[in-house]
Amino acid sequence: KAHLTSHSRMSGSSLTSRLPKTGETIHGHKFFIGFGGKGANQCVQAARLGAKTSMVCKVGKDSFGNDYIENLKQNDISTEFTYQTKDAATGAASIIVDSEGQNIIVIVAGANLLLNTEDLREAASAIRRAKVMICQLEVTPATSLEALRIAHSNGVKTLFNPAPAIADLDPEFYTLSDVFCCNESEAEILTGLEVGSPTDAGKAALVLLERGCQVVIITLGAEGCVMLSQTEPVPKHIPTEKVKAVDTTGAGDSFVGALAFYLAYYSHLSLEEMLKRSNFIAAVSVQVTGTQSSYPYKKDLPLDLF
Ligand code: ADP
């Protein structure tokens, strides 16, 4: 069972020929609502591979919140610890995308910021029973940290995705991370180093490993990822498939969700093999438009991944 403590939000996307100027009203040609938030995306990907998952998060007591819970249920995710509050609206994002793919995005965290340590104490019984818990930074750092403490002190494997990254991350986040997984730009913010190649990523990963994580993984888009661990502190590059990417939004979340699935159910595999398979699954997701809508189900994937 993979447990997630995390962010959930609705997104409203408008497609236009160009981005509007301040004060201007323009016509777009398409509007659609999507379900997102890093934690929810990761949970959906893990569930579609067959993981038993539960989403620990907070949405508003509003129609978006109700729709959100319905979406989790449709993905076979337990909503026992998906809280609804009257005190804030469901997290939301307003997105405008022009014909060149340039975008403007405003995210309002809303109810996500109200997920607190008291909620976690209630969810602790479930966290303790999980094999893996994933956390991100889309709820308050104090809440993420408490979730990591509960998991860590109960021997539950922690997969921490420090996204969106903050430069002065509390040092405890590193020591509580069994697996610390971020992308290039997050690695840059966290280390102050430039990360533009697998070699650079290896150097940044070493800096992060020295802060106390057991395993560090940095994802590199079309280049796959780099890994290293306390037991093998030499960076290793794991390349991925060459595919025709049509929409890479949410690729990182597909990767993290897949990795959680392998950590929970295929612990006999080497880390390198888990990462090869997670690379493959994320590469499938970039060949389809959308975020959750691009995440593959077990039935659509080659049998040798399972
Ligand atoms: P994020 O979505 O957080 O920016 P990345 O861009 O690093 O994260 O992508 C995460 C993972 O998704 C990569 O490690 C890789 O496995 C896969 N991926 C992303 N872009 C591509 C691509 N163009 N071709 C193949 N795989 C990709």
mmCIF file of C-alpha atoms and ligand atoms in Angstrom:
data_model
loop_
_atom_site.group_PDB
_atom_site.id
_atom_site.type_symbol
_atom_site.label_atom_id
_atom_site.label_comp_id
_atom_site.label_asym_id
_atom_site.label_seq_id
_atom_site.Cartn_x
_atom_site.Cartn_y
_atom_site.Cartn_z
ATOM 1 C CA LYS A 1 0.000 0.000 0.000
ATOM 2 C CA ALA A 2 1.400 3.384 -0.966
ATOM 3 C CA HIS A 3 0.183 6.344 1.044
ATOM 4 C CA LEU A 4 0.317 9.933 0.001
ATOM 5 C CA THR A 5 0.126 13.142 1.939
ATOM 6 C CA SER A 6 -0.402 15.774 -0.548
ATOM 7 C CA HIS A 7 -1.879 18.345 -2.754
ATOM 8 C CA SER A 8 -5.063 18.135 -4.742
ATOM 9 C CA ARG A 9 -6.402 20.814 -6.976
ATOM 10 C CA MET A 10 -8.761 21.509 -9.852
ATOM 11 C CA SER A 11 -7.390 23.285 -12.879
ATOM 12 C CA GLY A 12 -9.339 25.365 -15.360
ATOM 13 C CA SER A 13 -7.459 25.702 -18.643
ATOM 14 C CA SER A 14 -8.290 28.137 -21.451
ATOM 15 C CA LEU A 15 -6.677 27.727 -24.859
ATOM 16 C CA THR A 16 -6.183 30.997 -26.756
ATOM 17 C CA SER A 17 -4.261 32.182 -29.819
ATOM 18 C CA ARG A 18 -2.215 34.560 -27.636
ATOM 19 C CA LEU A 19 -1.959 35.500 -23.958
ATOM 20 C CA PRO A 20 -4.093 38.544 -22.973
ATOM 21 C CA LYS A 21 -2.481 41.813 -21.844
ATOM 22 C CA THR A 22 -3.283 43.410 -18.466
ATOM 23 C CA GLY A 23 -6.912 44.590 -18.444
ATOM 24 C CA GLU A 24 -7.705 42.946 -21.758
ATOM 25 C CA THR A 25 -10.516 40.457 -22.441
ATOM 26 C CA ILE A 26 -9.987 38.041 -25.304
ATOM 27 C CA HIS A 27 -11.783 35.010 -26.725
ATOM 28 C CA GLY A 28 -10.304 31.564 -26.326
ATOM 29 C CA HIS A 29 -11.312 28.504 -28.328
ATOM 30 C CA LYS A 30 -11.417 25.820 -25.639
ATOM 31 C CA PHE A 31 -11.925 25.530 -21.881
ATOM 32 C CA PHE A 32 -11.538 22.392 -19.809
ATOM 33 C CA ILE A 33 -11.396 21.351 -16.175
ATOM 34 C CA GLY A 34 -8.735 18.900 -15.011
ATOM 35 C CA PHE A 35 -7.726 17.190 -11.785
ATOM 36 C CA GLY A 36 -4.195 17.850 -10.619
ATOM 37 C CA GLY A 37 -1.807 18.563 -7.785
ATOM 38 C CA LYS A 38 1.447 16.663 -7.555
ATOM 39 C CA GLY A 39 0.354 14.318 -4.792
ATOM 40 C CA ALA A 40 -2.912 13.398 -6.455
ATOM 41 C CA ASN A 41 -1.191 12.830 -9.795
ATOM 42 C CA GLN A 42 1.392 10.535 -8.206
ATOM 43 C CA CYS A 43 -1.339 8.662 -6.372
ATOM 44 C CA VAL A 44 -3.346 8.190 -9.586
ATOM 45 C CA GLN A 45 -0.319 6.795 -11.433
ATOM 46 C CA ALA A 46 0.520 4.368 -8.620
ATOM 47 C CA ALA A 47 -3.127 3.237 -8.439
ATOM 48 C CA ARG A 48 -3.322 2.682 -12.215
ATOM 49 C CA LEU A 49 -0.362 0.316 -11.970
ATOM 50 C CA GLY A 50 -2.249 -1.679 -9.360
ATOM 51 C CA ALA A 51 -1.077 -0.177 -6.062
ATOM 52 C CA LYS A 52 -3.502 0.010 -3.150
ATOM 53 C CA THR A 53 -3.404 3.718 -2.369
ATOM 54 C CA SER A 54 -4.857 6.251 0.014
ATOM 55 C CA MET A 55 -4.776 10.009 -0.417
ATOM 56 C CA VAL A 56 -4.234 12.121 2.715
ATOM 57 C CA CYS A 57 -5.220 15.664 1.738
ATOM 58 C CA LYS A 58 -7.775 18.418 2.276
ATOM 59 C CA VAL A 59 -10.282 19.857 -0.186
ATOM 60 C CA GLY A 60 -13.080 22.387 0.308
ATOM 61 C CA LYS A 61 -16.688 21.521 1.140
ATOM 62 C CA ASP A 62 -17.666 22.750 -2.316
ATOM 63 C CA SER A 63 -18.549 21.321 -5.699
ATOM 64 C CA PHE A 64 -14.884 21.117 -6.777
ATOM 65 C CA GLY A 65 -14.107 19.238 -3.580
ATOM 66 C CA ASN A 66 -16.953 16.783 -4.231
ATOM 67 C CA ASP A 67 -15.782 16.286 -7.830
ATOM 68 C CA TYR A 68 -12.253 15.792 -6.580
ATOM 69 C CA ILE A 69 -13.246 13.032 -4.189
ATOM 70 C CA GLU A 70 -15.256 11.390 -6.966
ATOM 71 C CA ASN A 71 -12.176 11.447 -9.234
ATOM 72 C CA LEU A 72 -10.053 9.780 -6.551
ATOM 73 C CA LYS A 73 -12.721 7.097 -6.051
ATOM 74 C CA GLN A 74 -12.919 6.474 -9.789
ATOM 75 C CA ASN A 75 -9.195 5.788 -9.690
ATOM 76 C CA ASP A 76 -9.664 3.248 -6.874
ATOM 77 C CA ILE A 77 -7.925 5.498 -4.339
ATOM 78 C CA SER A 78 -9.089 5.383 -0.733
ATOM 79 C CA THR A 79 -10.540 8.713 0.393
ATOM 80 C CA GLU A 80 -10.830 7.724 4.065
ATOM 81 C CA PHE A 81 -8.347 10.477 4.925
ATOM 82 C CA THR A 82 -9.331 12.960 2.235
ATOM 83 C CA TYR A 83 -10.702 15.696 4.462
ATOM 84 C CA GLN A 84 -13.265 18.334 3.473
ATOM 85 C CA THR A 85 -13.281 21.748 5.148
ATOM 86 C CA LYS A 86 -15.740 24.642 5.190
ATOM 87 C CA ASP A 87 -12.916 27.078 5.953
ATOM 88 C CA ALA A 88 -11.286 27.235 2.520
ATOM 89 C CA ALA A 89 -12.056 26.443 -1.093
ATOM 90 C CA THR A 90 -10.597 23.444 -2.927
ATOM 91 C CA GLY A 91 -7.131 24.217 -4.296
ATOM 92 C CA ALA A 92 -7.356 25.534 -7.827
ATOM 93 C CA ALA A 93 -5.240 26.612 -10.764
ATOM 94 C CA SER A 94 -6.197 29.049 -13.531
ATOM 95 C CA ILE A 95 -4.206 28.302 -16.657
ATOM 96 C CA ILE A 96 -4.057 30.142 -19.986
ATOM 97 C CA VAL A 97 -2.150 28.489 -22.831
ATOM 98 C CA ASP A 98 -1.463 30.169 -26.193
ATOM 99 C CA SER A 99 -1.001 28.531 -29.579
ATOM 100 C CA GLU A 100 2.764 28.259 -29.005
ATOM 101 C CA GLY A 101 2.324 26.402 -25.759
ATOM 102 C CA GLN A 102 3.368 29.429 -23.643
ATOM 103 C CA ASN A 103 1.335 29.636 -20.474
ATOM 104 C CA ILE A 104 0.373 31.791 -17.514
ATOM 105 C CA ILE A 105 -0.633 29.924 -14.369
ATOM 106 C CA VAL A 106 -2.001 31.063 -11.023
ATOM 107 C CA ILE A 107 -2.272 28.426 -8.304
ATOM 108 C CA VAL A 108 -4.361 29.049 -5.195
ATOM 109 C CA ALA A 109 -3.530 26.406 -2.599
ATOM 110 C CA GLY A 110 -6.768 26.961 -0.614
ATOM 111 C CA ALA A 111 -7.703 23.966 1.536
ATOM 112 C CA ASN A 112 -4.300 22.333 0.967
ATOM 113 C CA LEU A 113 -2.750 24.766 3.431
ATOM 114 C CA LEU A 114 -5.237 23.694 6.097
ATOM 115 C CA LEU A 115 -4.068 20.070 6.164
ATOM 116 C CA ASN A 116 -2.491 20.032 9.618
ATOM 117 C CA THR A 117 -0.646 17.798 12.035
ATOM 118 C CA GLU A 118 -3.913 16.962 13.831
ATOM 119 C CA ASP A 119 -5.289 15.513 10.568
ATOM 120 C CA LEU A 120 -2.109 13.458 10.291
ATOM 121 C CA ARG A 121 -2.513 12.089 13.793
ATOM 122 C CA GLU A 122 -5.882 10.776 12.654
ATOM 123 C CA ALA A 123 -4.375 9.344 9.450
ATOM 124 C CA ALA A 124 -1.371 7.902 11.330
ATOM 125 C CA SER A 125 -2.986 4.489 11.774
ATOM 126 C CA ALA A 126 -3.149 4.164 7.986
ATOM 127 C CA ILE A 127 0.301 5.643 7.380
ATOM 128 C CA ARG A 128 1.784 3.088 9.797
ATOM 129 C CA ARG A 129 0.261 0.239 7.773
ATOM 130 C CA ALA A 130 1.646 1.504 4.440
ATOM 131 C CA LYS A 131 4.725 0.175 2.695
ATOM 132 C CA VAL A 132 5.611 3.529 1.152
ATOM 133 C CA MET A 133 4.565 7.101 1.862
ATOM 134 C CA ILE A 134 5.114 9.879 -0.674
ATOM 135 C CA CYS A 135 5.240 13.556 0.335
ATOM 136 C CA GLN A 136 5.715 16.771 -1.625
ATOM 137 C CA LEU A 137 5.866 20.463 -0.693
ATOM 138 C CA GLU A 138 2.418 21.534 -1.861
ATOM 139 C CA VAL A 139 1.074 21.432 1.694
ATOM 140 C CA THR A 140 2.817 23.379 4.471
ATOM 141 C CA PRO A 141 6.389 22.172 5.174
ATOM 142 C CA ALA A 142 5.425 21.510 8.817
ATOM 143 C CA THR A 143 2.701 19.098 7.700
ATOM 144 C CA SER A 144 4.962 17.275 5.230
ATOM 145 C CA LEU A 145 7.662 17.009 7.867
ATOM 146 C CA GLU A 146 5.258 15.535 10.423
ATOM 147 C CA ALA A 147 4.028 12.969 7.876
ATOM 148 C CA LEU A 148 7.615 11.974 7.155
ATOM 149 C CA ARG A 149 8.321 11.656 10.896
ATOM 150 C CA ILE A 150 5.304 9.370 11.387
ATOM 151 C CA ALA A 151 6.308 7.159 8.457
ATOM 152 C CA HIS A 152 10.004 7.079 9.300
ATOM 153 C CA SER A 153 9.524 6.263 12.970
ATOM 154 C CA ASN A 154 7.257 3.355 11.990
ATOM 155 C CA GLY A 155 9.595 1.832 9.429
ATOM 156 C CA VAL A 156 7.484 2.940 6.443
ATOM 157 C CA LYS A 157 9.658 3.744 3.419
ATOM 158 C CA THR A 158 9.568 7.470 2.676
ATOM 159 C CA LEU A 159 9.682 8.850 -0.861
ATOM 160 C CA PHE A 160 10.067 12.608 -0.699
ATOM 161 C CA ASN A 161 9.558 14.776 -3.756
ATOM 162 C CA PRO A 162 10.673 18.319 -2.752
ATOM 163 C CA ALA A 163 8.404 20.082 -5.225
ATOM 164 C CA PRO A 164 7.943 22.950 -5.622
ATOM 165 C CA ALA A 165 11.478 23.362 -4.260
ATOM 166 C CA ILE A 166 12.437 25.848 -1.558
ATOM 167 C CA ALA A 167 16.089 26.908 -1.190
ATOM 168 C CA ASP A 168 16.264 26.718 2.601
ATOM 169 C CA LEU A 169 14.680 23.317 3.083
ATOM 170 C CA ASP A 170 14.664 22.176 6.738
ATOM 171 C CA PRO A 171 17.619 19.729 7.119
ATOM 172 C CA GLU A 172 15.281 17.163 8.700
ATOM 173 C CA PHE A 173 13.670 16.593 5.280
ATOM 174 C CA TYR A 174 16.903 15.010 4.086
ATOM 175 C CA THR A 175 17.470 12.742 7.050
ATOM 176 C CA LEU A 176 13.844 11.559 6.918
ATOM 177 C CA SER A 177 14.044 10.675 3.184
ATOM 178 C CA ASP A 178 14.693 7.056 2.289
ATOM 179 C CA VAL A 179 14.343 8.152 -1.323
ATOM 180 C CA PHE A 180 14.721 11.814 -2.284
ATOM 181 C CA CYS A 181 13.532 12.403 -5.854
ATOM 182 C CA CYS A 182 13.520 15.740 -7.670
ATOM 183 C CA ASN A 183 13.918 17.171 -11.178
ATOM 184 C CA GLU A 184 16.748 19.310 -12.581
ATOM 185 C CA SER A 185 15.351 22.714 -11.667
ATOM 186 C CA GLU A 186 14.492 21.576 -8.137
ATOM 187 C CA ALA A 187 18.030 20.188 -7.754
ATOM 188 C CA GLU A 188 19.387 23.584 -8.844
ATOM 189 C CA ILE A 189 17.315 25.463 -6.265
ATOM 190 C CA LEU A 190 18.266 23.037 -3.489
ATOM 191 C CA THR A 191 22.016 22.920 -4.220
ATOM 192 C CA GLY A 192 22.751 26.236 -5.964
ATOM 193 C CA LEU A 193 24.567 24.205 -8.660
ATOM 194 C CA GLU A 194 23.746 24.320 -12.358
ATOM 195 C CA VAL A 195 22.176 21.069 -13.551
ATOM 196 C CA GLY A 196 22.141 20.709 -17.330
ATOM 197 C CA SER A 197 23.572 17.240 -17.948
ATOM 198 C CA PRO A 198 23.721 13.810 -16.314
ATOM 199 C CA THR A 199 27.250 14.681 -15.064
ATOM 200 C CA ASP A 200 25.994 17.884 -13.412
ATOM 201 C CA ALA A 201 23.063 15.956 -11.950
ATOM 202 C CA GLY A 202 25.474 13.436 -10.440
ATOM 203 C CA LYS A 203 27.341 16.240 -8.684
ATOM 204 C CA ALA A 204 24.133 17.794 -7.364
ATOM 205 C CA ALA A 205 22.887 14.378 -6.236
ATOM 206 C CA LEU A 206 26.078 13.881 -4.238
ATOM 207 C CA VAL A 207 25.494 17.198 -2.439
ATOM 208 C CA LEU A 208 21.936 16.120 -1.586
ATOM 209 C CA LEU A 209 23.102 12.653 -0.458
ATOM 210 C CA GLU A 210 25.600 14.242 1.922
ATOM 211 C CA ARG A 211 22.698 16.027 3.626
ATOM 212 C CA GLY A 212 21.528 12.629 4.884
ATOM 213 C CA CYS A 213 19.136 11.008 2.366
ATOM 214 C CA GLN A 214 19.529 7.247 1.817
ATOM 215 C CA VAL A 215 18.944 7.433 -1.946
ATOM 216 C CA VAL A 216 18.894 10.457 -4.277
ATOM 217 C CA ILE A 217 17.298 10.434 -7.736
ATOM 218 C CA ILE A 218 17.325 13.412 -10.103
ATOM 219 C CA THR A 219 15.070 13.153 -13.152
ATOM 220 C CA LEU A 220 16.365 14.615 -16.412
ATOM 221 C CA GLY A 221 13.413 14.713 -18.816
ATOM 222 C CA ALA A 222 14.284 12.947 -22.087
ATOM 223 C CA GLU A 223 17.642 11.938 -20.553
ATOM 224 C CA GLY A 224 16.022 9.675 -17.955
ATOM 225 C CA CYS A 225 17.477 10.015 -14.467
ATOM 226 C CA VAL A 226 20.537 9.794 -12.257
ATOM 227 C CA MET A 227 20.694 7.785 -9.015
ATOM 228 C CA LEU A 228 23.040 7.288 -6.125
ATOM 229 C CA SER A 229 22.764 5.880 -2.626
ATOM 230 C CA GLN A 230 24.611 5.723 0.682
ATOM 231 C CA THR A 231 25.610 2.143 -0.129
ATOM 232 C CA GLU A 232 26.780 3.079 -3.673
ATOM 233 C CA PRO A 233 27.646 6.787 -3.584
ATOM 234 C CA VAL A 234 28.769 6.852 -7.232
ATOM 235 C CA PRO A 235 26.275 8.561 -9.586
ATOM 236 C CA LYS A 236 24.734 6.273 -12.184
ATOM 237 C CA HIS A 237 22.868 7.542 -15.250
ATOM 238 C CA ILE A 238 19.777 5.567 -16.263
ATOM 239 C CA PRO A 239 18.815 6.653 -19.809
ATOM 240 C CA THR A 240 15.260 6.279 -21.089
ATOM 241 C CA GLU A 241 13.435 5.481 -24.332
ATOM 242 C CA LYS A 242 13.607 7.853 -27.289
ATOM 243 C CA VAL A 243 9.972 8.776 -27.841
ATOM 244 C CA LYS A 244 8.035 11.530 -29.586
ATOM 245 C CA ALA A 245 6.908 13.708 -26.672
ATOM 246 C CA VAL A 246 3.642 15.570 -27.252
ATOM 247 C CA ASP A 247 3.002 16.840 -23.695
ATOM 248 C CA THR A 248 5.492 16.421 -20.859
ATOM 249 C CA THR A 249 3.247 18.037 -18.203
ATOM 250 C CA GLY A 250 3.107 15.774 -15.189
ATOM 251 C CA ALA A 251 5.867 13.412 -16.410
ATOM 252 C CA GLY A 252 7.681 13.785 -13.104
ATOM 253 C CA ASP A 253 4.536 12.791 -11.183
ATOM 254 C CA SER A 254 4.038 9.724 -13.378
ATOM 255 C CA PHE A 255 7.659 8.768 -12.636
ATOM 256 C CA VAL A 256 7.300 9.273 -8.858
ATOM 257 C CA GLY A 257 3.992 7.370 -8.756
ATOM 258 C CA ALA A 258 5.532 4.477 -10.681
ATOM 259 C CA LEU A 259 8.589 4.441 -8.444
ATOM 260 C CA ALA A 260 6.376 4.284 -5.338
ATOM 261 C CA PHE A 261 4.576 1.309 -6.857
ATOM 262 C CA TYR A 262 7.838 -0.570 -7.439
ATOM 263 C CA LEU A 263 9.217 0.303 -3.998
ATOM 264 C CA ALA A 264 6.032 -1.006 -2.389
ATOM 265 C CA TYR A 265 5.428 -4.194 -4.394
ATOM 266 C CA TYR A 266 8.726 -5.106 -6.108
ATOM 267 C CA SER A 267 11.243 -4.536 -3.343
ATOM 268 C CA HIS A 268 13.229 -7.551 -4.595
ATOM 269 C CA LEU A 269 14.222 -5.564 -7.709
ATOM 270 C CA SER A 270 17.399 -3.472 -7.770
ATOM 271 C CA LEU A 271 16.878 0.286 -7.601
ATOM 272 C CA GLU A 272 18.299 0.561 -11.099
ATOM 273 C CA GLU A 273 15.694 -1.841 -12.464
ATOM 274 C CA MET A 274 12.899 0.069 -10.683
ATOM 275 C CA LEU A 275 14.138 3.289 -12.263
ATOM 276 C CA LYS A 276 14.333 1.749 -15.750
ATOM 277 C CA ARG A 277 10.705 0.699 -15.406
ATOM 278 C CA SER A 278 9.636 4.084 -13.963
ATOM 279 C CA ASN A 279 11.416 5.828 -16.861
ATOM 280 C CA PHE A 280 9.479 3.640 -19.280
ATOM 281 C CA ILE A 281 6.118 4.429 -17.690
ATOM 282 C CA ALA A 282 6.805 8.199 -17.601
ATOM 283 C CA ALA A 283 7.907 8.015 -21.250
ATOM 284 C CA VAL A 284 4.531 6.498 -22.113
ATOM 285 C CA SER A 285 2.803 9.423 -20.351
ATOM 286 C CA VAL A 286 4.612 12.096 -22.416
ATOM 287 C CA GLN A 287 3.230 10.629 -25.634
ATOM 288 C CA VAL A 288 -0.345 11.552 -24.686
ATOM 289 C CA THR A 289 -1.756 15.039 -23.944
ATOM 290 C CA GLY A 290 -2.929 16.020 -20.474
ATOM 291 C CA THR A 291 -1.685 15.090 -17.026
ATOM 292 C CA GLN A 292 -3.720 12.375 -15.274
ATOM 293 C CA SER A 293 -5.370 11.583 -18.607
ATOM 294 C CA SER A 294 -1.944 10.598 -19.997
ATOM 295 C CA TYR A 295 -1.066 8.141 -17.213
ATOM 296 C CA PRO A 296 -1.106 4.511 -18.383
ATOM 297 C CA TYR A 297 -2.983 1.641 -16.724
ATOM 298 C CA LYS A 298 -1.327 -1.718 -16.015
ATOM 299 C CA LYS A 299 -3.416 -3.340 -18.770
ATOM 300 C CA ASP A 300 -1.938 -0.995 -21.395
ATOM 301 C CA LEU A 301 1.698 -1.690 -20.501
ATOM 302 C CA PRO A 302 4.112 -4.512 -21.475
ATOM 303 C CA LEU A 303 3.829 -7.545 -19.190
ATOM 304 C CA ASP A 304 7.540 -7.552 -18.398
ATOM 305 C CA LEU A 305 7.070 -4.396 -16.305
ATOM 306 C CA PHE A 306 5.146 -6.456 -13.749
HETATM 307 P P1 ADP B 1 9.215 17.057 -14.403
HETATM 308 O O1 ADP B 1 7.960 16.608 -15.054
HETATM 309 O O2 ADP B 1 9.141 17.138 -12.911
HETATM 310 O O3 ADP B 1 9.836 18.293 -15.022
HETATM 311 P P2 ADP B 1 11.180 15.466 -15.870
HETATM 312 O O4 ADP B 1 10.997 16.397 -17.019
HETATM 313 O O5 ADP B 1 12.567 15.272 -15.370
HETATM 314 O O6 ADP B 1 10.277 15.867 -14.625
HETATM 315 O O7 ADP B 1 10.581 14.056 -16.303
HETATM 316 C C1 ADP B 1 10.409 13.001 -15.394
HETATM 317 C C2 ADP B 1 10.634 11.682 -16.094
HETATM 318 O O8 ADP B 1 9.713 11.565 -17.189
HETATM 319 C C3 ADP B 1 12.017 11.526 -16.713
HETATM 320 O O9 ADP B 1 12.936 11.031 -15.760
HETATM 321 C C4 ADP B 1 11.717 10.515 -17.815
HETATM 322 O O10 ADP B 1 11.637 9.213 -17.272
HETATM 323 C C5 ADP B 1 10.318 10.924 -18.284
HETATM 324 N N1 ADP B 1 10.378 11.878 -19.416
HETATM 325 C C6 ADP B 1 10.191 13.218 -19.361
HETATM 326 N N2 ADP B 1 10.311 13.774 -20.585
HETATM 327 C C7 ADP B 1 10.581 12.767 -21.437
HETATM 328 C C8 ADP B 1 10.819 12.673 -22.854
HETATM 329 N N3 ADP B 1 10.808 13.753 -23.632
HETATM 330 N N4 ADP B 1 11.073 11.437 -23.385
HETATM 331 C C9 ADP B 1 11.086 10.333 -22.611
HETATM 332 N N5 ADP B 1 10.863 10.367 -21.274
HETATM 333 C C10 ADP B 1 10.616 11.541 -20.690
#
